[in-house]
Amino acid sequence: WSSAAATEARDRCRSSLCALRRLVTEDWGDITESTEAGDALRIDSSRLERRWRFCGRSWFSWATDSWQLCGGGVAGTTQLPCGAWVLVHTLAARAAAAQGGELKPLSARFVATALRGFLIEFLPCDMCVRHLLLIPFQLEDINSHRDSVLWFWDAHNAIGRLMREMPKGELAFGGDPLRESPLAWPTLTLC
């Protein structure tokens, strides 16, 4: 990319995120729905996608890009859960690196609790969340950021093993026939 093209893309993405902020703060009721229990709201992704475009691009255009980690062969299979896990793994790994400079240090236990809470609330796979809730989470076992990172790796791999054992038709996100999921995360190539 030329410098001008990169600047234009960055500005377009920044502008779209500002538009998302306005949408969330001004039109919250238009993009949310009540949970089945009626005790909380959740974002209705189809409503959100009709009203907002990330970086000004149609959602279908993102499917044509080549994604390193979460690009499935069939849209709507593994991309969203994979993206949520990659975000959590990245934040857990970066938390230790952010322990200096102007940032207030965050404890490993705080980071682990917050990221686990994020997965419980936002992982777009109810079956994955049910499995996550079955994995023991003892704060006293998390004494360092390394412990936090390893807990998320172990949890992700345990859920992955359970999901691979299920019939494809029972998966929350249908199995992607064009892409085998890795047996463990992180993959050897990422290490």
Backbone as CSV, one residue per row, in Angstrom:
resi,resn,N_x,N_y,N_z,CA_x,CA_y,CA_z,C_x,C_y,C_z
1,TRP,0.830,-1.183,0.000,0.000,0.000,0.000,0.872,1.242,0.000
2,SER,0.397,2.243,-0.699,1.102,3.517,-0.632,0.742,4.186,0.682
3,SER,1.520,5.165,1.066,1.270,5.885,2.303,-0.105,6.551,2.282
4,ALA,-0.491,7.113,1.146,-1.795,7.776,1.031,-2.929,6.768,1.164
5,ALA,-2.772,5.591,0.548,-3.808,4.556,0.633,-3.930,4.042,2.063
6,ALA,-2.808,3.868,2.747,-2.840,3.396,4.127,-3.513,4.427,5.027
7,THR,-3.221,5.698,4.807,-3.843,6.762,5.593,-5.348,6.801,5.344
8,GLU,-5.739,6.650,4.089,-7.168,6.645,3.749,-7.869,5.468,4.417
9,ALA,-7.269,4.291,4.375,-7.861,3.104,5.002,-7.964,3.288,6.510
10,ARG,-6.911,3.817,7.131,-6.926,4.054,8.571,-8.031,5.038,8.940
11,ASP,-8.153,6.122,8.167,-9.185,7.119,8.445,-10.583,6.541,8.267
12,ARG,-10.758,5.713,7.248,-12.058,5.087,7.003,-12.418,4.163,8.174
13,CYS,-11.439,3.410,8.665,-11.692,2.507,9.791,-11.967,3.297,11.066
14,ARG,-11.187,4.333,11.302,-11.405,5.168,12.484,-12.802,5.786,12.435
15,SER,-13.188,6.290,11.276,-14.507,6.892,11.114,-15.612,5.869,11.372
16,SER,-15.412,4.642,10.897,-16.443,3.615,11.107,-16.559,3.255,12.587
17,LEU,-15.447,3.260,13.312,-15.510,2.970,14.740,-16.191,4.109,15.505
18,CYS,-15.989,5.340,15.055,-16.720,6.473,15.643,-18.218,6.320,15.376
19,ALA,-18.568,5.875,14.176,-19.979,5.650,13.842,-20.555,4.540,14.723
20,LEU,-19.776,3.502,15.000,-20.236,2.432,15.878,-20.480,2.983,17.281
21,ARG,-19.580,3.799,17.750,-19.751,4.402,19.086,-21.046,5.207,19.141
22,ARG,-21.303,6.011,18.106,-22.551,6.784,18.065,-23.759,5.862,18.046
23,LEU,-23.686,4.815,17.259,-24.791,3.861,17.153,-25.076,3.215,18.507
24,VAL,-24.023,2.813,19.201,-24.185,2.158,20.497,-24.711,3.139,21.546
25,THR,-24.250,4.364,21.524,-24.679,5.316,22.553,-26.023,5.969,22.241
26,GLU,-26.352,6.161,20.971,-27.574,6.881,20.611,-28.727,5.979,20.194
27,ASP,-28.429,4.809,19.635,-29.480,3.929,19.115,-29.396,2.520,19.694
28,TRP,-28.999,2.431,20.951,-28.797,1.144,21.600,-30.008,0.227,21.457
29,GLY,-31.191,0.755,21.664,-32.407,-0.058,21.600,-32.684,-0.624,20.219
30,ASP,-32.162,0.027,19.188,-32.400,-0.440,17.817,-31.521,-1.629,17.420
31,ILE,-30.451,-1.874,18.167,-29.531,-2.949,17.787,-29.444,-4.044,18.835
32,THR,-30.294,-3.981,19.861,-30.247,-4.987,20.921,-31.575,-5.718,21.028
33,GLU,-31.515,-6.830,21.740,-32.718,-7.608,22.048,-32.545,-8.189,23.437
34,SER,-33.642,-8.557,24.070,-33.578,-9.174,25.394,-33.132,-10.623,25.275
35,THR,-32.427,-11.075,26.294,-32.064,-12.498,26.348,-33.325,-13.308,26.624
36,GLU,-33.239,-14.629,26.450,-34.405,-15.478,26.696,-34.923,-15.308,28.118
37,ALA,-34.020,-15.165,29.077,-34.430,-14.999,30.470,-34.997,-13.605,30.731
38,GLY,-34.733,-12.682,29.814,-35.232,-11.323,29.976,-34.483,-10.494,30.991
39,ASP,-33.343,-11.004,31.462,-32.608,-10.285,32.497,-31.423,-9.486,31.957
40,ALA,-31.247,-9.507,30.651,-30.120,-8.783,30.052,-30.431,-8.478,28.597
41,LEU,-29.628,-7.605,28.030,-29.721,-7.296,26.608,-28.507,-7.862,25.904
42,ARG,-28.662,-8.197,24.644,-27.528,-8.602,23.829,-27.660,-7.907,22.483
43,ILE,-26.529,-7.709,21.863,-26.525,-7.082,20.547,-27.049,-8.082,19.527
44,ASP,-27.989,-7.643,18.709,-28.518,-8.457,17.617,-27.602,-8.194,16.424
45,SER,-26.764,-9.173,16.091,-25.744,-8.957,15.062,-26.350,-8.623,13.709
46,SER,-27.493,-9.205,13.365,-28.075,-8.897,12.059,-28.546,-7.445,12.003
47,ARG,-29.109,-6.938,13.102,-29.503,-5.515,13.142,-28.280,-4.613,13.059
48,LEU,-27.240,-4.974,13.816,-26.019,-4.176,13.809,-25.400,-4.157,12.413
49,GLU,-25.327,-5.315,11.774,-24.704,-5.388,10.452,-25.494,-4.623,9.391
50,ARG,-26.816,-4.512,9.566,-27.606,-3.715,8.623,-27.338,-2.223,8.778
51,ARG,-26.966,-1.799,9.987,-26.802,-0.372,10.266,-25.354,0.117,10.224
52,TRP,-24.383,-0.800,10.283,-22.989,-0.383,10.420,-22.079,-1.285,9.608
53,ARG,-21.035,-0.697,9.045,-20.020,-1.423,8.280,-18.648,-1.101,8.854
54,PHE,-17.876,-2.126,9.156,-16.521,-1.926,9.658,-15.649,-1.414,8.515
55,CYS,-14.990,-0.318,8.739,-14.123,0.333,7.753,-14.880,0.691,6.467
56,GLY,-16.194,0.832,6.572,-16.994,1.229,5.422,-17.182,0.139,4.378
57,ARG,-16.770,-1.084,4.685,-16.864,-2.195,3.729,-18.076,-3.057,4.029
58,SER,-18.672,-3.623,2.993,-19.776,-4.555,3.208,-19.225,-5.780,3.937
59,TRP,-20.089,-6.427,4.693,-19.653,-7.602,5.443,-19.235,-8.724,4.508
60,PHE,-19.873,-8.829,3.357,-19.515,-9.884,2.407,-18.114,-9.680,1.838
61,SER,-17.674,-8.419,1.730,-16.345,-8.175,1.164,-15.236,-8.721,2.058
62,TRP,-15.489,-8.818,3.354,-14.469,-9.346,4.258,-14.207,-10.825,3.989
63,ALA,-15.209,-11.525,3.475,-15.053,-12.963,3.218,-14.055,-13.244,2.105
64,THR,-13.785,-12.258,1.254,-12.864,-12.484,0.144,-11.412,-12.247,0.542
65,ASP,-11.192,-11.659,1.707,-9.826,-11.429,2.170,-9.195,-12.733,2.639
66,SER,-7.889,-12.771,2.618,-7.168,-13.950,3.086,-6.820,-13.733,4.555
67,TRP,-7.415,-14.531,5.434,-7.187,-14.399,6.871,-6.217,-15.470,7.320
68,GLN,-5.259,-15.058,8.131,-4.225,-15.985,8.561,-4.760,-17.041,9.529
69,LEU,-5.543,-16.642,10.517,-5.938,-17.589,11.553,-7.384,-18.047,11.472
70,CYS,-8.295,-17.157,11.213,-9.714,-17.487,11.364,-10.464,-17.578,10.050
71,GLY,-9.759,-17.647,8.962,-10.445,-17.733,7.677,-10.928,-19.142,7.430
72,GLY,-12.211,-19.328,7.521,-12.773,-20.637,7.234,-13.003,-20.785,5.751
73,GLY,-13.272,-21.987,5.325,-13.581,-22.223,3.919,-15.027,-21.918,3.600
74,VAL,-15.886,-21.938,4.617,-17.310,-21.691,4.442,-17.722,-20.616,5.430
75,ALA,-18.313,-19.539,4.932,-18.728,-18.431,5.799,-19.713,-18.921,6.848
76,GLY,-19.598,-18.336,8.045,-20.529,-18.652,9.112,-20.218,-19.917,9.878
77,THR,-19.025,-20.435,9.725,-18.708,-21.657,10.464,-17.857,-21.328,11.686
78,THR,-16.590,-21.090,11.519,-15.704,-20.953,12.681,-15.154,-19.538,12.889
79,GLN,-15.416,-18.628,11.983,-14.748,-17.331,12.019,-15.008,-16.540,13.300
80,LEU,-16.260,-16.398,13.720,-16.556,-15.601,14.905,-16.004,-16.206,16.186
81,PRO,-16.251,-17.490,16.470,-15.647,-18.048,17.681,-14.119,-17.974,17.649
82,CYS,-13.530,-18.244,16.508,-12.075,-18.181,16.374,-11.586,-16.770,16.669
83,GLY,-12.255,-15.773,16.113,-11.857,-14.386,16.344,-11.927,-14.002,17.812
84,ALA,-12.972,-14.460,18.507,-13.103,-14.157,19.939,-11.959,-14.795,20.725
85,TRP,-11.629,-16.049,20.392,-10.523,-16.717,21.081,-9.191,-16.033,20.788
86,VAL,-8.958,-15.655,19.537,-7.692,-14.990,19.196,-7.571,-13.672,19.968
87,LEU,-8.670,-12.929,20.065,-8.658,-11.691,20.838,-8.278,-11.970,22.290
88,VAL,-8.900,-12.959,22.900,-8.616,-13.273,24.303,-7.173,-13.733,24.480
89,HIS,-6.703,-14.616,23.615,-5.313,-15.078,23.723,-4.340,-13.908,23.567
90,THR,-4.625,-13.020,22.629,-3.748,-11.871,22.395,-3.732,-10.948,23.606
91,LEU,-4.898,-10.632,24.143,-4.964,-9.740,25.303,-4.298,-10.358,26.523
92,ALA,-4.497,-11.657,26.726,-3.855,-12.322,27.865,-2.332,-12.267,27.718
93,ALA,-1.849,-12.518,26.513,-0.403,-12.512,26.289,0.180,-11.106,26.399
94,ARG,-0.572,-10.110,25.967,-0.076,-8.728,25.996,-0.193,-8.071,27.369
95,ALA,-1.017,-8.629,28.239,-1.226,-8.010,29.553,0.082,-7.881,30.328
96,ALA,0.909,-8.899,30.267,2.192,-8.838,30.976,3.098,-7.792,30.364
97,ALA,3.058,-7.665,29.049,3.914,-6.688,28.365,3.482,-5.254,28.667
98,ALA,2.236,-5.075,29.067,1.713,-3.728,29.317,1.969,-3.275,30.745
99,GLN,2.810,-3.970,31.455,3.035,-3.666,32.861,4.095,-2.600,33.088
100,GLY,4.098,-1.597,32.292,5.070,-0.531,32.495,4.603,0.734,31.821
101,GLY,5.416,1.724,31.873,5.088,2.973,31.211,3.913,3.673,31.867
102,GLU,3.042,4.224,31.051,1.935,5.019,31.554,0.741,4.183,31.990
103,LEU,0.728,2.898,31.635,-0.417,2.057,31.958,-0.360,1.573,33.396
104,LYS,-1.513,1.561,34.033,-1.610,1.022,35.380,-1.490,-0.494,35.302
105,PRO,-0.619,-1.093,36.099,-0.465,-2.548,36.053,-1.777,-3.251,36.417
106,LEU,-2.087,-4.302,35.687,-3.260,-5.122,35.959,-2.802,-6.460,36.499
107,SER,-3.442,-6.924,37.549,-3.047,-8.213,38.099,-3.451,-9.331,37.151
108,ALA,-2.714,-10.411,37.197,-3.017,-11.573,36.361,-4.407,-12.106,36.674
109,ARG,-4.796,-12.084,37.938,-6.121,-12.566,38.323,-7.218,-11.671,37.750
110,PHE,-6.993,-10.368,37.771,-7.974,-9.442,37.193,-8.118,-9.695,35.690
111,VAL,-6.992,-9.818,35.005,-7.007,-10.052,33.560,-7.726,-11.362,33.245
112,ALA,-7.381,-12.428,33.973,-8.006,-13.735,33.717,-9.512,-13.677,33.961
113,THR,-9.921,-13.033,35.048,-11.347,-12.935,35.365,-12.083,-12.124,34.313
114,ALA,-11.495,-11.007,33.899,-12.144,-10.150,32.898,-12.261,-10.853,31.552
115,LEU,-11.204,-11.519,31.124,-11.238,-12.190,29.819,-12.168,-13.406,29.837
116,ARG,-12.192,-14.133,30.932,-13.132,-15.256,31.038,-14.562,-14.717,31.008
117,GLY,-14.798,-13.622,31.707,-16.126,-12.996,31.682,-16.517,-12.543,30.288
118,PHE,-15.548,-12.002,29.543,-15.810,-11.612,28.159,-16.257,-12.820,27.347
119,LEU,-15.536,-13.937,27.469,-15.910,-15.134,26.712,-17.305,-15.621,27.091
120,ILE,-17.606,-15.621,28.372,-18.926,-16.083,28.823,-20.027,-15.211,28.236
121,GLU,-19.796,-13.915,28.178,-20.829,-12.993,27.685,-20.868,-12.876,26.172
122,PHE,-19.710,-12.959,25.504,-19.658,-12.592,24.096,-19.199,-13.684,23.130
123,LEU,-18.725,-14.813,23.626,-18.324,-15.881,22.706,-19.576,-16.322,21.944
124,PRO,-19.578,-16.176,20.624,-20.805,-16.446,19.866,-21.023,-17.938,19.603
125,CYS,-20.988,-18.709,20.674,-21.157,-20.162,20.559,-21.641,-20.643,21.924
126,ASP,-22.955,-20.802,22.077,-23.516,-21.199,23.367,-22.943,-22.514,23.873
127,MET,-22.749,-23.454,22.961,-22.202,-24.751,23.353,-20.778,-24.582,23.893
128,CYS,-19.998,-23.716,23.267,-18.628,-23.456,23.733,-18.653,-22.849,25.134
129,VAL,-19.587,-21.928,25.363,-19.693,-21.287,26.674,-20.093,-22.311,27.734
130,ARG,-21.025,-23.190,27.398,-21.420,-24.235,28.358,-20.208,-25.084,28.734
131,HIS,-19.388,-25.436,27.754,-18.176,-26.215,28.048,-17.189,-25.379,28.866
132,LEU,-17.051,-24.103,28.538,-16.141,-23.219,29.273,-16.522,-23.160,30.751
133,LEU,-17.817,-23.080,31.028,-18.268,-22.988,32.414,-17.990,-24.264,33.206
134,LEU,-17.765,-25.376,32.517,-17.452,-26.638,33.195,-15.967,-26.772,33.537
135,ILE,-15.138,-25.929,32.949,-13.695,-25.998,33.181,-13.375,-25.292,34.496
136,PRO,-12.730,-25.981,35.432,-12.427,-25.351,36.724,-11.639,-24.052,36.550
137,PHE,-12.082,-23.028,37.263,-11.421,-21.723,37.229,-11.213,-21.298,38.678
138,GLN,-10.009,-21.496,39.171,-9.673,-21.171,40.551,-8.690,-20.005,40.560
139,LEU,-9.123,-18.855,41.045,-8.251,-17.680,41.051,-6.948,-17.913,41.805
140,GLU,-6.998,-18.726,42.850,-5.766,-18.958,43.609,-4.718,-19.710,42.798
141,ASP,-5.132,-20.323,41.677,-4.172,-21.010,40.801,-3.509,-20.061,39.807
142,ILE,-3.990,-18.835,39.728,-3.434,-17.858,38.780,-2.586,-16.871,39.569
143,ASN,-1.285,-17.116,39.532,-0.346,-16.293,40.291,0.525,-15.411,39.413
144,SER,0.403,-15.585,38.092,1.208,-14.789,37.168,0.456,-14.674,35.844
145,HIS,0.909,-13.774,35.000,0.304,-13.648,33.671,0.527,-14.921,32.862
146,ARG,1.632,-15.585,33.102,1.885,-16.858,32.418,0.809,-17.882,32.792
147,ASP,0.447,-17.932,34.089,-0.621,-18.841,34.521,-1.928,-18.519,33.800
148,SER,-2.214,-17.244,33.635,-3.435,-16.815,32.947,-3.422,-17.267,31.490
149,VAL,-2.310,-17.001,30.812,-2.173,-17.410,29.403,-2.362,-18.915,29.265
150,LEU,-1.712,-19.678,30.139,-1.800,-21.133,30.063,-3.205,-21.631,30.374
151,TRP,-3.926,-20.970,31.301,-5.295,-21.378,31.593,-6.170,-21.237,30.340
152,PHE,-6.016,-20.109,29.624,-6.817,-19.909,28.415,-6.427,-20.901,27.322
153,TRP,-5.147,-21.219,27.185,-4.738,-22.233,26.205,-5.386,-23.564,26.539
154,ASP,-5.270,-23.969,27.815,-5.839,-25.252,28.231,-7.354,-25.272,28.032
155,ALA,-8.030,-24.185,28.410,-9.487,-24.123,28.260,-9.877,-24.217,26.786
156,HIS,-9.210,-23.451,25.947,-9.508,-23.456,24.510,-9.291,-24.850,23.933
157,ASN,-8.189,-25.486,24.286,-7.893,-26.820,23.767,-8.895,-27.861,24.283
158,ALA,-9.311,-27.751,25.538,-10.304,-28.684,26.083,-11.630,-28.543,25.351
159,ILE,-12.058,-27.317,25.116,-13.305,-27.085,24.391,-13.173,-27.581,22.957
160,GLY,-12.027,-27.330,22.341,-11.793,-27.795,20.979,-11.884,-29.307,20.872
161,ARG,-11.303,-30.008,21.849,-11.379,-31.483,21.856,-12.827,-31.945,21.960
162,LEU,-13.593,-31.326,22.849,-15.001,-31.704,22.999,-15.789,-31.437,21.719
163,MET,-15.509,-30.309,21.079,-16.244,-29.954,19.863,-15.885,-30.899,18.711
164,ARG,-14.600,-31.309,18.625,-14.199,-32.227,17.558,-14.853,-33.597,17.705
165,GLU,-15.200,-33.970,18.930,-15.825,-35.269,19.171,-17.314,-35.271,18.844
166,MET,-17.904,-34.091,18.686,-19.337,-33.998,18.430,-19.636,-34.196,16.951
167,PRO,-20.812,-34.737,16.628,-21.219,-34.811,15.224,-21.325,-33.405,14.644
168,LYS,-20.858,-33.215,13.406,-20.831,-31.881,12.784,-22.194,-31.196,12.825
169,GLY,-23.273,-31.958,12.688,-24.610,-31.375,12.677,-25.039,-30.785,14.004
170,GLU,-24.365,-31.149,15.097,-24.718,-30.651,16.424,-23.899,-29.436,16.837
171,LEU,-22.927,-29.056,16.029,-22.088,-27.922,16.379,-22.871,-26.620,16.256
172,ALA,-22.590,-25.696,17.176,-23.270,-24.402,17.156,-23.000,-23.686,15.842
173,PHE,-21.752,-23.736,15.411,-21.370,-23.223,14.105,-21.007,-24.467,13.323
174,GLY,-21.729,-24.741,12.264,-21.491,-25.967,11.509,-20.020,-26.183,11.234
175,GLY,-19.625,-27.415,11.215,-18.234,-27.725,10.918,-17.857,-27.228,9.538
176,ASP,-16.675,-26.718,9.403,-16.200,-26.197,8.127,-15.589,-27.347,7.339
177,PRO,-16.250,-27.792,6.262,-15.741,-28.952,5.522,-14.444,-28.663,4.774
178,LEU,-14.113,-27.384,4.611,-12.913,-27.029,3.856,-11.711,-26.730,4.742
179,ARG,-11.899,-26.812,6.048,-10.789,-26.475,6.945,-10.866,-27.323,8.202
180,GLU,-9.810,-28.060,8.467,-9.725,-28.828,9.706,-9.292,-27.889,10.817
181,SER,-9.921,-28.008,11.975,-9.483,-27.190,13.097,-8.204,-27.795,13.660
182,PRO,-7.310,-26.936,14.167,-6.058,-27.467,14.723,-6.347,-28.316,15.960
183,LEU,-5.486,-29.271,16.218,-5.663,-30.130,17.382,-5.341,-29.407,18.674
184,ALA,-4.525,-28.380,18.606,-4.175,-27.626,19.801,-3.900,-26.182,19.420
185,TRP,-4.119,-25.295,20.394,-3.826,-23.876,20.199,-2.844,-23.469,21.272
186,PRO,-1.848,-22.736,20.975,-1.518,-22.199,19.663,-0.946,-23.286,18.761
187,THR,-1.086,-23.066,17.485,-0.537,-24.019,16.529,0.988,-23.957,16.572
188,LEU,1.621,-24.987,16.104,3.073,-25.042,16.085,3.659,-23.881,15.293
189,THR,2.989,-23.496,14.200,3.509,-22.383,13.376,3.484,-21.067,14.139
190,LEU,2.541,-20.884,15.065,2.494,-19.645,15.842,3.574,-19.605,16.911
191,CYS,3.975,-20.773,17.376,5.027,-20.807,18.410,6.366,-20.560,17.771
